Amino acid sequence: MKAKVIVTLKKSILDPQGSAVERSLKTMGYPVDSVRIGKFMEVTLAEANKAKAEEVMDEICRKLLANPVIEDYFFELEG
Amino acid sequence: MKAKVIVTLKKSILDPQGSAVERSLKTMGYPVDSVRIGKFMEVTLAEANKAKAEEVMDEICRKLLANPVIEDYFFELEG
Amino acid sequence: MKIGIVRFPGSNCDIDCLEAWRVMGEEPKLIWHQETSVQGFDLIVLPGGFSYGDYLRTGAIARFSPIMNDVIRFAKEGGLVWGICNGFQILTECGLLPGALLRNAGLHFICSPQYLRVENNKLAFTNCYEQGQVIQIPISHGEGNYTIDDDGLKALQDNGQIVFRYVTPEGEASAEGNPNGSRDNIAGIVNKKGNVLGMMPHPERVVEEITGGVDGKGMFLSILKAWEGRV
Amino acid sequence: MEPRVWREMGLTDEEYNRILELLGREPNILEVGIFAVMWSEHCSYKTSKPILKKFPTEGPQVLQGPGENAGIVDIGDNLAVVFKMESHNHPSAIEPYQGAATGVGGILRDIFTMGARPIAVLDALRFGPLEEEHNKYLLSGVVAGIGGYGNSIGIPTVGGDVYFHKSYSGNPLVNAMAVGLLRHENIAKGVAKGEGNPVMVIGARTGRDGIHGATFASVELSEESEAKRSAVQVGDPFMEKLLMEACLELIEADALVGIQDMGAAGLTSSAVEMAGRGNSGIELELSLVPRRETGMTPYEIMLSESQERMLVVPKAGREKEVEEVLNRWGLEAAVIGRVTNDGLLRVLEDGKLVAEIPVKALTEEAPVYYRPAAEPAYYQELKSKCFDSLELKGTAEEVFLALISNPTIASKEWIYRQYDHQVGTNTVVLPGGDAAVLRIRGTKKGIALTTDCNSRYVYLDPYLGGALAVVEAAQNIACVGAKPLAITDCLNFGNPEKPEIFWQFEQACAGVAEACRVLGTPVTGGNVSFYNETSGAAIYPTPMIGMVGLIEDLSQILGNTFRSEGEQIYLLGELEGELSGSEYLAQLENMEAGKLPELDLQEIKRRIDFLLELNKQGILLSAHDVSEGGLAVALAEMTVKYGATVNIKGSNQLKKLFGERLGRIIISISAQNAPKLEASAKDAGIPLVHLGESGGNTLKVMFNETCCLNVPLATYRPLFEQAIANRMNSKA
Ligand SMILES: Nc1ncnc2c1ncn2[C@@H]1O[C@H](COP(=O)(O)OP(=O)(O)O)[C@@H](O)[C@H]1O
Ligand SMILES: [Mg+2]
C-alpha cells in the first residue's frame, strides 16, 4: 500500500524559503501573490490492511515525517 | 487562484534523504518498504483565468520550481 | 587582468575570492547581481556562498539575477567563467554546465580538507598543475553530490571534461576518497570548450601558508598564465 | 483585572502592585504584557543583578563593558574586538534546529548592532548522554541548526565545546558566542535620543513568532511550556545576511544616532532599552509596523519576537537614505515613531493611545531581588569523600582506551565538520586546537577564542569551579601563544528561587570574578539563563566562559601536537592530579564526588606568563593544557602524526595518569633548547617535569621503568576521532 504525505509549515510559522521564491517570482514578473513550501513524501508500506496502514502512517507522520511543533501533515492512502 | 505543486526527484536519481528516513523507520520497526521525498508548494496566483493560470504555472515550474535535469513536477489548480 | 566577481544576495565567499586575487597581485571588481553587463572583463568568478539562501535549490534563484543573462552570453562567446561551490551550482542550474548537485550522500554539511586529483591540466584553469597531481583543497558544502546521467557522464569522460576528482591521500578515486557521493568522484568539471569551469572545493581558501596551504594557488597562476599567453 | 492575567504572564502579585504604584492607575492588558516581559528575569536580570555587580569590568583594554549589546576590547591599531555570548537553551529543547539557528542569528545581531563585522561564532553545548535517543536527536538538530545559520550567513564557526552529562537530559544548553571586528570610530550604540528623531524598524516583517519568549526563557520547562509558545521562531540567515550588510553600511555612513537588534521581547525591549540609555521617551504608531500576518493586535506586535529585525534611530532627515540602503539589499524600512523628551513609552494604534508607561518604570524601577542562598546538603557530603586509596580499575591501557572514547573527551570533529570554519579566510587555527585563532588582516596580529566550563567541578565546588572555568579558558588561550584579554559569560543555572541554586550561582560568580581579577581578564558582558530544570531537577551549574586573547605576531602561534621526532616533552606543573571530580571517577567508578584540588590563582597566572614568555623567545614547539582525563589523555591529544615515549616516576600511577588538576600544561621543545627551559623554570620557580620524547607510532608510558601503556596510534586515534560519529551512527 502506498501513502502520499504532505507536510506543511503551520500558518503562523515563517517560511523563509517560500518568501524567497515568492520575491523572485514577483521580480521575474509573474502574477504571484504568495508561495509556501513544504514537503511531499511517498511511503510504500508493507501492510495490505487499510485501517492498519492508516494507523501506522499517522504514527509515522507524528513521530518522524513531520515536526508537530512547527508543521502540519496530511496523508492519503492508495492502492 | 491557487496552485498546488508537487516536485519529485526523477526515479533514476538517488534520494539519500528518503533512504535515511526509510532506514530509520525500518529500525523503529515500521512495515515500510520505501520512502521518497520531494517538495510540496502552494502558489497563490493573481490570475483568475484558469487557462492563463495553467500556462503561467507551467512556465514557473519549468523555469524555477523544478530542475528538469533531476526532477519531475505536477500541479493542480484550485478555486 | 580584468577580473569580475559577481556578488549575489547571499554570496559569502565573494570577498574571499577578491582577497585571494589580491594575494596574486590582481585587483578584481565586485559586480552587483542587478547589473546587466560584464563587458570588458577577462574573467568572471561566481563565488561560493548561499545565494538567495540556497532556498528551493542551490543556485536556482541566483540564475535568474539580471547579470546572469550577460554572463551566459560572455561564456558562449568563449569568456572565462569560474564557478566555485555555489558558483558551480549556479552554472549547472543555468545550463552552462551539465548535471546537477544534490544533497551530500551523508546528508550533513561537510567542511574539511580534501584531496583532489588533477584530471586535466591542459586547461586555462589548471595548466600550472601536473597531470594526475594530488592537491589538497578544502570543501565546504551541504549539496555537492554531483549527478549526471550515463550518457552525460560518458561525454564528460570522453571529452576530458572532468577536471578534478575526489581522491584518498594516496590518490585513489575510490568510495573512501569520496566525501559526498558524487558520481565518478567528480569534484569539478569544465564545459566542452574549456572556458567554463565549475568546482565544489574552495581554492581561494588555500593561497596563503598561514591559512592552510597554497595548493589552490595553481589555479590562479594558471588563469594568469593562460591570459598572458593569449594577449 | 483578574490576577490570573498577570500571573500567567509571569508577574507576581507584589510585582503587579508595584505596577499599580508606578502608574498610579490600573494598567491595561498590553501594559501588563510590556511590564511582564521587561521585568522578566531574561530582560531585567532582577535576580542576578546584585551578584553580577561584583564582576571586575574594567581594564585599559576595555572600550565597552557590560550594559550595551556586546562588550568591546581594544587590540591596538585603532581596531577593537566585539564579543558576547548568549543562551538559547529552552527554544533548542523544543525545536533543536530552529532554536539553535535563531540563537546564532540573535548573537550575531548583537555584534553588528555595535558596528562590528562579525568574524567568528563559537558554540558551547551541553547534552544528556548519547545513549538516549532523544539526546542524539537534540545534538544532531542543534548542530545542524548552528551550521545551517552560520554557514549560510557566511560567518565561520571556529570553536566551542561540548560535554555530555545526564543532568542535561531534557534541558540541553545551547550557548552561542559571536565575535566581531571594528575600527574605533565605528562603535555604534543602542541609544535613542534627540527629540523628533525618527524611529524606524528595518529588516523582516513582524509576525506572531515567539510571543512571550523572554518570559518563556524565565520559567522551568514543563509539559505546558510547549503549549504556551505561540509560534516557534524560524531563522532566516539569508535575510540576516542582507540586514547585516545594510546595517554595516548605514553605520559606516554615520547615518544613525542609535541602533539595536530586536531580540527577546522584540519591539518592546529594543524601544525601551534605547530610550532608557538615551534618557528619552519614544512614541510608536503600530499601524506603521510592516506585518507578515493580518489582524495582529497591539499586544502581538509589541511582543513579537520575529527574527532578523532591527530598530534604528537615524539622524533627522536621513530616513530616505536608510530606506534606500535597505531597499538596495532587498529589504524594507519603515518609520514607526519618533524620539520624545518626556521619558514615556507611548504606543498608538491608528492614532489611538493603547499604552503609556514611563521608560524608567520598565528599566530602572524593575524589581531587584536579593534571593536567599543556602548551601545544599550534597556539598559537604560529596566534599568529604576521599579517593586516595582507590586502585586503578583494570589495566592502564583499558582505562586509557575507555576514556578517549568517551564523547566528552573524544574529538568533536563530527560536530565541527558540519560548520564552515574557514569562510572569510581568516581562520589560522581551526577547531581541534586549544583555542581558535583568527588573523587580523592588514596587521601581524591574531585573536584567540575559546569557550570552557567543566560543570562537574562547579557542582562539586561552585566557587572553585567558577574560577576553574576561567582558568581553563585562559590556559587554552595561552596554549596557542595568545595573551588572555577579557571574557564574556553565559551563566546557566537552575531555578534561582531555590536557595541551593542561588547559592551555586552566587558562589560560582564569586569564583569567576576572583579568577578574572587575578588573571586580568575583565568581564565585558554576558547573559544569564536560569530555570534550566526539567521536572524539578536542575542542570549542573554551568557558568560558561568565552574568552578572547590577543597574539601580537602570528608567526608565534603554537600548535598542540608534536610535529617531529625527538621533541623533548615537559610538564609545566605538578605531575599528580586528583581523582575528585575527574572523568575517570565518573566514568569508571560511576561517582561524582570529592574535594577539588586547591587552586592558587596567582601561581596559575605566573605559569601562563611564563608560558607566554617562553613562546616569545620562540623556543616552544607545542603546548597543550591537561584537562579532562588527565595526563594520559592530554598526551593522546598531542600525538597525531608522531607518537611519544614518556617516563613517569613516583607513587600512585592512577592519579598520575588520569588524575585532574588545572594549571598544568604539556610543552615540547628541541633537545638543544631543553637546558635553557630547565634553567628558566628554575629561575622562575615554576615546577617542571621532563616527561619524555616524541616519535614513533605508539604512545608508550613507562611507570617506574615498567611499561604500563603502549598503544599504537592506529589503534587509539580512530577511537578518539570516531567516538561521537559511532554513537550518532554516521560517518564523521
Ligand atoms: N561545539 C563545538 N563547535 C566547534 N568546535 C568545537 C566544539 N566543541 C569542541 N570544539 C573544538 O574541539 C577542540 C577541543 O575542544 P575541547 O575538548 O573542549 O578542548 P579543551 O579541553 O582544550 O577546552 C577545540 O578546538 C574546540 O574548539
Ligand atoms: Mg585545551
XYZ file of C-alpha atoms in Angstrom, chain D residues 339-731:
393
model
C 12.007 60.066 19.880
C 10.384 62.299 22.504
C 11.723 64.068 25.560
C 9.021 63.170 28.044
C 10.552 59.894 29.190
C 7.465 57.928 28.225
C 6.959 54.851 26.119
C 3.833 55.851 24.248
C 2.186 53.306 21.964
C -0.504 54.312 19.488
C -2.621 52.312 17.127
C -4.177 54.358 14.339
C -3.613 57.449 16.438
C -5.350 55.996 19.454
C -3.319 55.659 22.649
C -3.025 51.994 23.615
C -0.228 52.105 26.168
C 1.721 54.742 28.062
C 4.404 53.832 30.549
C 7.367 55.782 31.909
C 10.500 54.201 30.410
C 12.235 54.296 33.769
C 9.435 52.254 35.321
C 10.318 49.490 32.918
C 14.082 49.749 33.321
C 15.458 51.353 36.469
C 12.373 50.661 38.543
C 12.320 46.978 37.664
C 12.319 44.918 40.817
C 15.596 43.615 42.151
C 15.600 40.512 44.302
C 18.129 39.564 46.893
C 17.397 35.866 46.990
C 18.304 33.751 49.949
C 21.198 31.391 49.414
C 21.738 28.138 51.237
C 24.484 25.618 50.976
C 22.952 22.439 49.523
C 23.064 19.278 51.576
C 25.127 17.414 48.999
C 28.015 19.857 49.194
C 29.774 18.839 52.407
C 28.868 15.233 51.918
C 30.458 14.924 48.492
C 33.387 17.013 49.554
C 34.231 14.649 52.353
C 34.773 11.686 50.040
C 38.398 10.719 49.622
C 39.846 8.605 46.854
C 43.459 8.340 47.894
C 43.345 4.591 48.247
C 41.417 3.887 45.073
C 43.058 1.340 42.762
C 43.258 1.512 39.006
C 40.272 -0.294 37.541
C 41.688 -2.759 35.038
C 44.884 -2.052 33.167
C 46.074 1.442 32.352
C 45.615 0.581 28.710
C 41.964 -0.406 29.141
C 41.235 2.739 31.112
C 43.020 4.876 28.555
C 41.024 3.449 25.660
C 37.778 3.799 27.583
C 38.460 7.442 28.416
C 39.431 8.593 24.952
C 36.285 7.009 23.528
C 34.142 8.980 25.939
C 32.232 11.604 23.886
C 33.033 14.347 26.385
C 36.748 13.740 25.911
C 36.818 12.472 22.334
C 37.355 14.586 19.244
C 34.444 16.862 18.355
C 35.146 16.584 14.679
C 31.742 15.068 13.909
C 30.345 18.384 15.133
C 32.690 20.988 13.747
C 32.923 19.337 10.368
C 29.353 20.445 9.886
C 30.356 24.059 10.390
C 32.078 26.143 7.784
C 35.044 27.167 9.902
C 37.058 28.768 7.139
C 34.770 31.150 5.297
C 36.293 34.608 5.491
C 39.727 33.012 5.047
C 40.995 34.333 8.345
C 40.966 31.152 10.397
C 44.540 30.280 11.241
C 43.953 27.689 13.955
C 40.945 25.585 13.057
C 38.696 23.757 15.509
C 40.696 20.991 17.136
C 43.341 23.276 18.610
C 43.225 24.548 22.183
C 41.746 27.845 21.042
C 40.767 29.051 17.602
C 42.921 31.763 16.091
C 41.845 34.310 13.514
C 44.224 36.658 11.797
C 43.507 40.355 11.675
C 44.040 41.341 8.069
C 46.450 44.182 7.494
C 48.306 43.519 10.749
C 50.579 40.814 12.124
C 48.069 40.189 14.867
C 45.630 37.460 15.589
C 42.911 36.878 18.130
C 42.412 33.644 20.008
C 38.971 32.429 21.069
C 37.713 29.704 23.342
C 34.742 28.625 25.444
C 35.076 26.498 28.561
C 33.317 25.190 31.633
C 33.554 21.883 33.422
C 30.261 21.875 35.273
C 31.092 18.834 37.369
C 33.732 20.943 39.069
C 31.211 23.713 39.537
C 28.691 21.304 41.017
C 31.211 19.913 43.492
C 32.547 23.328 44.413
C 30.837 26.278 42.755
C 33.425 28.818 43.837
C 36.418 26.828 42.659
C 34.518 25.517 39.654
C 33.644 29.032 38.527
C 37.265 30.090 38.891
C 38.429 26.947 37.097
C 36.253 27.704 34.079
C 38.112 30.992 33.694
C 41.459 29.298 34.345
C 40.813 26.673 31.698
C 39.853 29.320 29.171
C 42.982 31.335 29.939
C 45.154 28.243 29.589
C 43.606 27.397 26.260
C 44.248 30.918 25.035
C 47.834 30.836 26.273
C 48.476 27.428 24.723
C 48.135 28.899 21.231
C 50.508 31.676 22.200
C 47.970 34.415 22.920
C 47.590 36.714 25.896
C 44.196 36.471 27.646
C 42.311 39.769 27.230
C 38.762 39.589 28.540
C 35.757 37.348 28.901
C 32.058 37.141 28.193
C 29.949 34.639 30.070
C 26.728 32.747 29.860
C 25.569 31.718 33.294
C 23.343 28.660 33.043
C 21.714 27.608 36.295
C 18.544 26.074 37.690
C 15.713 27.882 39.417
C 17.221 30.738 41.469
C 14.190 30.854 43.711
C 15.583 27.714 45.309
C 18.184 28.798 47.866
C 20.538 25.927 46.950
C 20.574 27.002 43.328
C 21.047 30.613 44.229
C 23.937 29.603 46.426
C 25.545 27.815 43.465
C 25.038 30.931 41.394
C 26.462 33.292 43.973
C 29.463 31.099 44.687
C 30.243 30.392 41.046
C 30.068 34.068 40.155
C 32.387 34.911 43.025
C 34.853 32.340 41.699
C 34.601 33.701 38.174
C 35.090 37.238 39.470
C 38.159 36.352 41.507
C 39.794 34.448 38.660
C 39.110 37.307 36.269
C 40.607 39.760 38.704
C 43.795 37.783 39.169
C 44.201 36.820 35.524
C 43.471 40.347 34.336
C 40.552 39.384 32.125
C 37.588 41.644 32.917
C 34.004 40.637 32.161
C 32.681 42.729 29.282
C 29.224 41.281 29.075
C 27.269 38.105 29.120
C 23.971 36.514 29.701
C 22.124 34.732 32.492
C 19.962 31.713 31.862
C 18.043 30.500 34.897
C 15.340 27.900 35.257
C 17.303 25.205 33.462
C 15.391 22.385 35.090
C 13.275 19.509 33.941
C 10.714 18.026 36.286
C 12.299 19.861 39.189
C 15.848 18.619 38.613
C 18.397 21.293 37.842
C 21.279 21.024 35.421
C 24.748 21.075 36.847
C 25.589 24.746 37.355
C 27.297 25.859 34.146
C 28.896 29.308 34.080
C 30.167 29.154 30.524
C 33.175 31.336 29.860
C 34.007 32.757 26.444
C 37.461 34.276 26.327
C 39.284 36.426 23.816
C 43.067 36.652 23.653
C 45.496 38.610 21.570
C 48.522 37.344 19.741
C 50.838 40.130 18.658
C 52.677 38.220 15.997
C 51.045 35.376 14.114
C 54.399 33.777 13.431
C 54.386 32.851 17.127
C 51.307 30.662 17.055
C 51.752 27.456 18.980
C 50.237 24.157 17.937
C 49.032 21.434 20.282
C 50.543 18.397 18.559
C 54.042 17.048 18.194
C 55.391 17.852 14.770
C 58.647 15.938 14.668
C 60.668 13.116 16.167
C 62.741 13.765 19.228
C 60.888 16.750 20.660
C 61.521 16.895 24.409
C 58.269 16.728 26.306
C 57.893 18.565 29.593
C 55.101 19.162 32.023
C 54.709 22.620 33.459
C 53.165 21.952 36.847
C 52.554 19.093 39.204
C 52.796 15.538 37.998
C 49.946 14.313 40.115
C 46.285 15.144 39.660
C 43.289 14.336 41.813
C 40.506 11.871 41.243
C 37.905 14.127 42.850
C 35.517 15.293 40.181
C 37.528 13.579 37.489
C 36.256 12.000 34.337
C 37.940 8.785 35.480
C 35.924 8.675 38.653
C 32.689 9.461 36.846
C 33.179 7.008 34.051
C 34.925 4.092 35.698
C 33.661 4.323 39.256
C 30.344 5.952 38.472
C 30.991 8.547 41.161
C 30.981 12.312 41.016
C 32.379 13.442 44.300
C 35.379 14.599 46.217
C 37.220 17.726 47.182
C 38.731 19.588 44.242
C 42.468 20.281 44.435
C 43.353 23.621 45.977
C 43.709 26.431 43.460
C 46.362 29.119 43.596
C 45.324 31.724 41.049
C 48.496 33.745 41.422
C 50.509 30.652 40.614
C 48.311 29.960 37.561
C 48.906 33.485 36.387
C 52.653 33.057 36.790
C 52.587 29.872 34.757
C 50.617 31.457 31.977
C 53.009 34.393 31.883
C 55.937 32.006 31.931
C 54.499 30.046 29.005
C 53.912 33.221 27.005
C 57.389 34.467 27.777
C 58.955 31.197 26.600
C 56.916 31.408 23.460
C 58.097 34.946 22.815
C 61.621 33.580 22.797
C 60.476 31.304 20.001
C 61.696 28.107 21.584
C 58.440 26.214 22.129
C 57.327 23.629 19.589
C 53.901 22.845 21.040
C 51.741 23.350 24.101
C 48.575 21.739 25.368
C 46.767 22.039 28.679
C 45.928 18.977 30.733
C 42.198 18.830 31.361
C 39.593 16.050 31.480
C 41.160 12.608 31.551
C 44.485 13.847 32.897
C 47.978 13.417 31.567
C 47.363 10.270 29.516
C 44.502 11.815 27.603
C 46.391 15.074 27.034
C 49.276 13.085 25.554
C 46.872 11.204 23.305
C 45.578 14.522 22.015
C 49.116 15.659 21.162
C 50.114 12.508 19.324
C 48.535 12.846 15.924
C 51.381 12.319 13.479
C 54.077 11.348 15.945
C 53.792 9.105 18.954
C 55.697 9.580 22.209
C 57.518 7.718 24.925
C 57.019 9.029 28.412
C 58.624 8.050 31.714
C 56.803 8.718 34.939
C 58.182 8.059 38.369
C 56.781 8.036 41.870
C 53.735 6.592 43.526
C 50.065 6.384 42.611
C 50.004 5.572 38.940
C 46.251 6.162 38.799
C 46.455 9.768 39.943
C 49.466 10.500 37.808
C 47.987 9.127 34.618
C 44.338 10.032 34.940
C 44.055 12.497 37.798
C 42.945 16.044 37.031
C 44.293 19.356 38.239
C 44.134 22.560 36.258
C 47.212 24.684 35.924
C 49.212 22.003 34.124
C 50.489 22.377 30.608
C 52.454 19.963 28.472
C 55.029 21.596 26.224
C 57.589 20.337 23.778
C 60.922 21.818 22.863
C 64.002 20.795 20.914
C 66.718 18.873 22.760
C 69.034 21.803 22.139
C 66.775 24.277 23.905
C 65.901 21.968 26.780
C 68.643 23.208 29.137
C 67.503 26.779 28.569
C 63.980 25.801 29.506
C 65.091 23.993 32.613
C 67.131 26.981 33.706
C 64.323 29.463 33.132
C 61.866 27.320 35.047
C 64.238 27.062 37.914
C 64.770 30.817 37.965
C 61.063 31.467 37.858
C 60.330 28.818 40.458
C 57.887 27.007 38.189
C 57.593 23.253 38.638
C 58.836 21.471 35.548
C 58.982 17.747 34.911
C 60.691 16.086 31.983
C 58.244 13.541 30.612
C 59.932 12.050 27.589
C 60.301 12.380 23.875
C 58.126 12.416 20.788
C 58.479 9.911 17.983
C 57.420 6.501 16.777
C 53.892 5.436 16.086
C 52.792 4.425 19.546
C 52.060 6.167 22.789
C 54.198 4.450 25.357
C 54.128 5.231 29.063
C 56.677 3.793 31.452
C 55.822 3.951 35.119
C 58.846 3.488 37.369
C 60.666 1.839 34.473
C 57.844 -0.619 33.792
C 55.738 -0.224 30.686
C 52.129 0.358 31.702
C 50.705 1.589 28.447
C 51.814 1.002 24.906
C 49.189 1.617 22.266
C 49.668 2.215 18.540
C 48.312 5.482 17.198
C 46.490 3.403 14.633
C 44.511 1.844 17.478
C 43.533 4.826 19.564
C 43.342 7.701 17.107
C 40.311 6.205 15.302
C 38.602 5.550 18.646
C 39.200 9.154 19.636
C 38.158 10.575 16.285
C 35.105 8.425 15.652
C 33.616 8.200 19.153
C 30.803 10.648 18.532
C 30.230 9.587 14.931
C 29.885 5.980 16.040
C 27.266 6.902 18.570
C 25.431 9.037 16.048
C 25.522 6.130 13.591
C 27.069 8.213 10.886
C 30.437 8.942 9.414
